[in-house]
């Protein structure tokens, strides 16, 4: 995409009206506030029920795996479920109210997680089983630890310099550069997936994190309060 095309895309996105908060209904699921679009409770109820059922399972698993004190922090994060937001490919965390307002999103989604495409969320959860945990980990990093957290930055720096993530096994059998290398925020979220659940690339689970990246293993134990 050219710079001009990208600029036009951003302008059009900013001009598109967002769904007002009044179009959503709050439901409590495993201690989290799920702010779900009314269409998913009415004309798209079958899809909405599937999303709520899956969220119930994923959030229950998070409650069982993550230390209680950290879970209480995560439960303060609102999860928005859109009927269909074409500007969100699947699921994401929104750190900035200003960015949302400037790009045509509902600014009240700030510091919340959004499932923008519920059908894709259902589909992708098959090969990205810890996706909900991933986005909540972004919220924990931002709101609890801070993006300037020195422990995460140090572990990420060592991981980059070691080149041990340059070619790793993915769940589909291919080998490629780990998504965790994009930045320290993705590194923290991806390794949190493996530490408490199952990631979609190596290291897939906690024991593999301990072997492959012992510094990050210790960092995750410390930052999440895991005994």
Coordinates of C-alpha atoms in Angstrom, one line a residue:
X1 CA 0.0 0.0 0.0
X2 CA 1.4 3.4 -1.0
X3 CA 1.7 6.2 1.6
X4 CA -1.1 8.1 -0.2
X5 CA -3.4 5.0 -0.2
X6 CA -2.7 4.5 3.5
X7 CA -3.4 8.1 4.3
X8 CA -6.8 7.8 2.4
X9 CA -7.6 4.6 4.4
X10 CA -6.9 6.4 7.7
X11 CA -9.1 9.3 6.6
X12 CA -11.9 7.1 5.6
X13 CA -11.6 5.1 8.8
X14 CA -11.8 8.2 10.9
X15 CA -14.9 9.3 9.0
X16 CA -16.8 6.0 9.6
X17 CA -19.3 6.3 12.4
X18 CA -18.6 4.0 15.4
X19 CA -21.2 2.0 17.3
X20 CA -22.2 4.0 20.4
X21 CA -22.0 2.4 23.8
X22 CA -25.8 2.4 24.0
X23 CA -25.8 -0.3 21.3
X24 CA -24.1 -2.8 23.8
X25 CA -25.4 -4.8 26.7
X26 CA -23.2 -5.7 29.7
X27 CA -23.1 -9.3 30.8
X28 CA -21.0 -10.8 33.6
X29 CA -19.0 -13.9 32.5
X30 CA -16.6 -15.5 35.0
X31 CA -16.2 -12.1 36.7
X32 CA -15.5 -10.1 33.5
X33 CA -17.8 -7.5 32.1
X34 CA -18.6 -8.6 28.5
X35 CA -20.0 -5.6 26.6
X36 CA -21.8 -7.4 23.7
X37 CA -23.6 -5.7 20.8
X38 CA -27.4 -6.0 20.9
X39 CA -27.5 -7.6 17.5
X40 CA -25.6 -10.6 18.9
X41 CA -28.4 -11.0 21.4
X42 CA -31.2 -10.6 18.8
X43 CA -30.9 -11.2 15.0
X44 CA -27.4 -12.8 15.4
X45 CA -28.2 -14.6 18.6
X46 CA -26.8 -18.0 17.5
X47 CA -23.4 -16.4 16.8
X48 CA -23.6 -14.4 20.0
X49 CA -24.3 -17.5 22.1
X50 CA -21.3 -19.3 20.6
X51 CA -19.0 -16.3 21.4
X52 CA -20.3 -16.1 24.9
X53 CA -19.9 -19.9 25.4
X54 CA -16.3 -19.8 24.2
X55 CA -15.5 -16.8 26.3
X56 CA -16.9 -18.6 29.3
X57 CA -14.5 -21.5 28.7
X58 CA -11.5 -19.3 28.0
X59 CA -12.0 -17.0 31.0
X60 CA -12.6 -20.0 33.3
X61 CA -9.3 -21.5 32.1
X62 CA -7.6 -18.2 32.8
X63 CA -9.0 -18.1 36.3
X64 CA -7.7 -21.6 37.0
X65 CA -4.2 -20.9 35.6
X66 CA -3.3 -17.3 36.6
X67 CA -2.7 -16.3 40.2
X68 CA -5.8 -14.9 41.9
X69 CA -4.3 -11.4 42.5
X70 CA -3.5 -11.0 38.8
X71 CA -6.9 -12.4 37.8
X72 CA -8.6 -9.7 39.8
X73 CA -6.6 -7.1 37.8
X74 CA -7.6 -8.8 34.5
X75 CA -11.2 -8.8 35.5
X76 CA -11.2 -5.0 35.5
X77 CA -10.7 -5.1 31.8
X78 CA -13.9 -4.8 29.8
X79 CA -14.3 -7.1 26.8
X80 CA -16.3 -5.6 24.0
X81 CA -17.9 -7.9 21.4
X82 CA -18.9 -6.1 18.2
X83 CA -21.5 -7.6 15.8
X84 CA -18.9 -6.9 13.0
X85 CA -16.3 -4.2 13.0
X86 CA -14.5 -4.3 9.6
X87 CA -11.5 -2.3 11.1
X88 CA -10.7 -5.1 13.6
X89 CA -9.5 -8.3 11.9
X90 CA -10.2 -10.4 15.0
X91 CA -9.4 -9.3 18.5
X92 CA -7.2 -6.6 20.0
X93 CA -6.4 -4.5 23.0
X94 CA -6.9 -0.7 22.9
X95 CA -4.4 1.2 25.1
X96 CA -5.1 4.8 24.0
X97 CA -8.4 6.8 24.1
X98 CA -6.8 9.5 21.9
X99 CA -5.8 7.0 19.2
X100 CA -9.4 5.6 19.2
X101 CA -11.0 9.0 19.0
X102 CA -8.6 10.0 16.2
X103 CA -9.2 6.9 14.1
X104 CA -13.0 6.7 14.2
X105 CA -13.4 4.2 17.1
X106 CA -15.5 4.5 20.1
X107 CA -13.1 6.1 22.6
X108 CA -14.9 4.4 25.5
X109 CA -13.1 1.2 24.4
X110 CA -9.9 2.5 25.8
X111 CA -8.1 0.1 28.1
X112 CA -10.5 -2.6 27.0
X113 CA -10.3 -5.6 24.7
X114 CA -12.3 -5.8 21.5
X115 CA -13.6 -8.8 19.6
X116 CA -14.3 -6.9 16.4
X117 CA -15.1 -10.0 14.3
X118 CA -16.9 -12.6 16.3
X119 CA -16.9 -15.2 13.5
X120 CA -13.1 -14.9 13.1
X121 CA -12.7 -15.1 16.8
X122 CA -14.5 -18.5 16.8
X123 CA -12.5 -19.7 13.8
X124 CA -9.0 -18.6 15.0
X125 CA -9.5 -19.9 18.5
X126 CA -9.0 -23.4 17.0
X127 CA -5.3 -22.7 16.2
X128 CA -4.7 -19.8 18.6
X129 CA -6.2 -21.3 21.8
X130 CA -4.9 -18.7 24.2
X131 CA -5.9 -15.6 22.2
X132 CA -8.1 -14.2 25.0
X133 CA -5.2 -14.5 27.4
X134 CA -2.9 -12.8 24.9
X135 CA -5.0 -9.7 24.7
X136 CA -5.6 -9.6 28.4
X137 CA -1.8 -9.9 28.9
X138 CA -1.5 -6.7 26.8
X139 CA -3.8 -5.0 29.2
X140 CA -1.8 -6.3 32.2
X141 CA 1.4 -5.1 30.7
X142 CA 0.0 -1.6 30.0
X143 CA -2.1 -1.0 33.1
X144 CA -0.4 -3.0 35.8
X145 CA 3.3 -3.4 34.9
X146 CA 3.8 -0.4 32.6
X147 CA 5.2 -0.4 29.1
X148 CA 8.5 0.7 30.5
X149 CA 8.9 -2.3 32.7
X150 CA 12.7 -3.0 32.9
X151 CA 12.4 -6.8 33.5
X152 CA 10.4 -7.3 30.2
X153 CA 12.7 -5.0 28.3
X154 CA 15.8 -6.9 29.6
X155 CA 14.4 -10.3 28.7
X156 CA 13.3 -9.1 25.3
X157 CA 16.7 -7.6 24.6
X158 CA 18.4 -10.9 25.5
X159 CA 15.9 -12.9 23.4
X160 CA 16.6 -10.7 20.3
X161 CA 20.4 -10.8 20.7
X162 CA 20.3 -14.6 21.2
X163 CA 18.6 -15.0 17.8
X164 CA 16.8 -18.0 19.3
X165 CA 13.4 -16.9 18.0
X166 CA 14.5 -16.2 14.4
X167 CA 13.3 -19.6 13.2
X168 CA 10.9 -21.5 15.4
X169 CA 8.3 -24.2 14.9
X170 CA 4.7 -23.1 14.4
X171 CA 1.6 -25.2 15.2
X172 CA 1.0 -25.8 11.5
X173 CA 4.5 -27.5 11.1
X174 CA 6.2 -24.6 9.4
X175 CA 9.3 -22.7 10.7
X176 CA 9.5 -18.9 10.7
X177 CA 10.4 -15.9 12.7
X178 CA 8.5 -15.7 16.0
X179 CA 5.7 -13.2 16.2
X180 CA 7.1 -12.4 19.7
X181 CA 10.1 -10.6 18.1
X182 CA 7.8 -7.7 16.8
X183 CA 8.3 -5.8 20.1
X184 CA 8.5 -6.3 23.8
X185 CA 4.7 -6.0 24.2
X186 CA 4.1 -9.0 21.8
X187 CA 7.0 -10.8 23.4
X188 CA 5.3 -10.6 26.8
X189 CA 1.9 -11.5 25.5
X190 CA 3.1 -14.4 23.5
X191 CA 5.2 -15.9 26.2
X192 CA 2.4 -15.4 28.7
X193 CA 0.3 -17.6 26.4
X194 CA 2.9 -20.4 26.7
X195 CA 3.4 -19.9 30.4
X196 CA -0.2 -20.3 31.4
X197 CA -1.8 -22.0 28.3
X198 CA -0.7 -23.0 24.8
X199 CA 0.9 -20.8 22.3
X200 CA 0.7 -21.3 18.5
X201 CA 4.5 -21.4 18.1
X202 CA 7.5 -22.7 20.0
X203 CA 7.9 -22.5 23.0
X204 CA 4.3 -23.8 23.1
X205 CA 4.0 -24.5 26.8
X206 CA 5.6 -23.6 30.1
X207 CA 8.2 -26.4 30.3
X208 CA 9.5 -25.3 26.9
X209 CA 9.7 -21.7 28.0
X210 CA 11.8 -22.8 30.9
X211 CA 14.2 -24.6 28.6
X212 CA 14.2 -22.2 25.7
X213 CA 14.1 -18.8 27.5
X214 CA 14.9 -19.3 31.2
X215 CA 15.3 -15.5 31.8
X216 CA 11.7 -14.9 30.5
X217 CA 10.5 -17.9 32.5
X218 CA 11.7 -16.3 35.7
X219 CA 10.5 -12.9 34.6
X220 CA 7.0 -14.2 34.0
X221 CA 6.9 -16.0 37.4
X222 CA 7.9 -12.7 39.1
X223 CA 5.5 -10.4 37.2
X224 CA 2.5 -12.6 37.4
X225 CA 3.1 -13.6 41.0
X226 CA 3.4 -17.3 40.2
X227 CA 4.9 -19.5 43.0

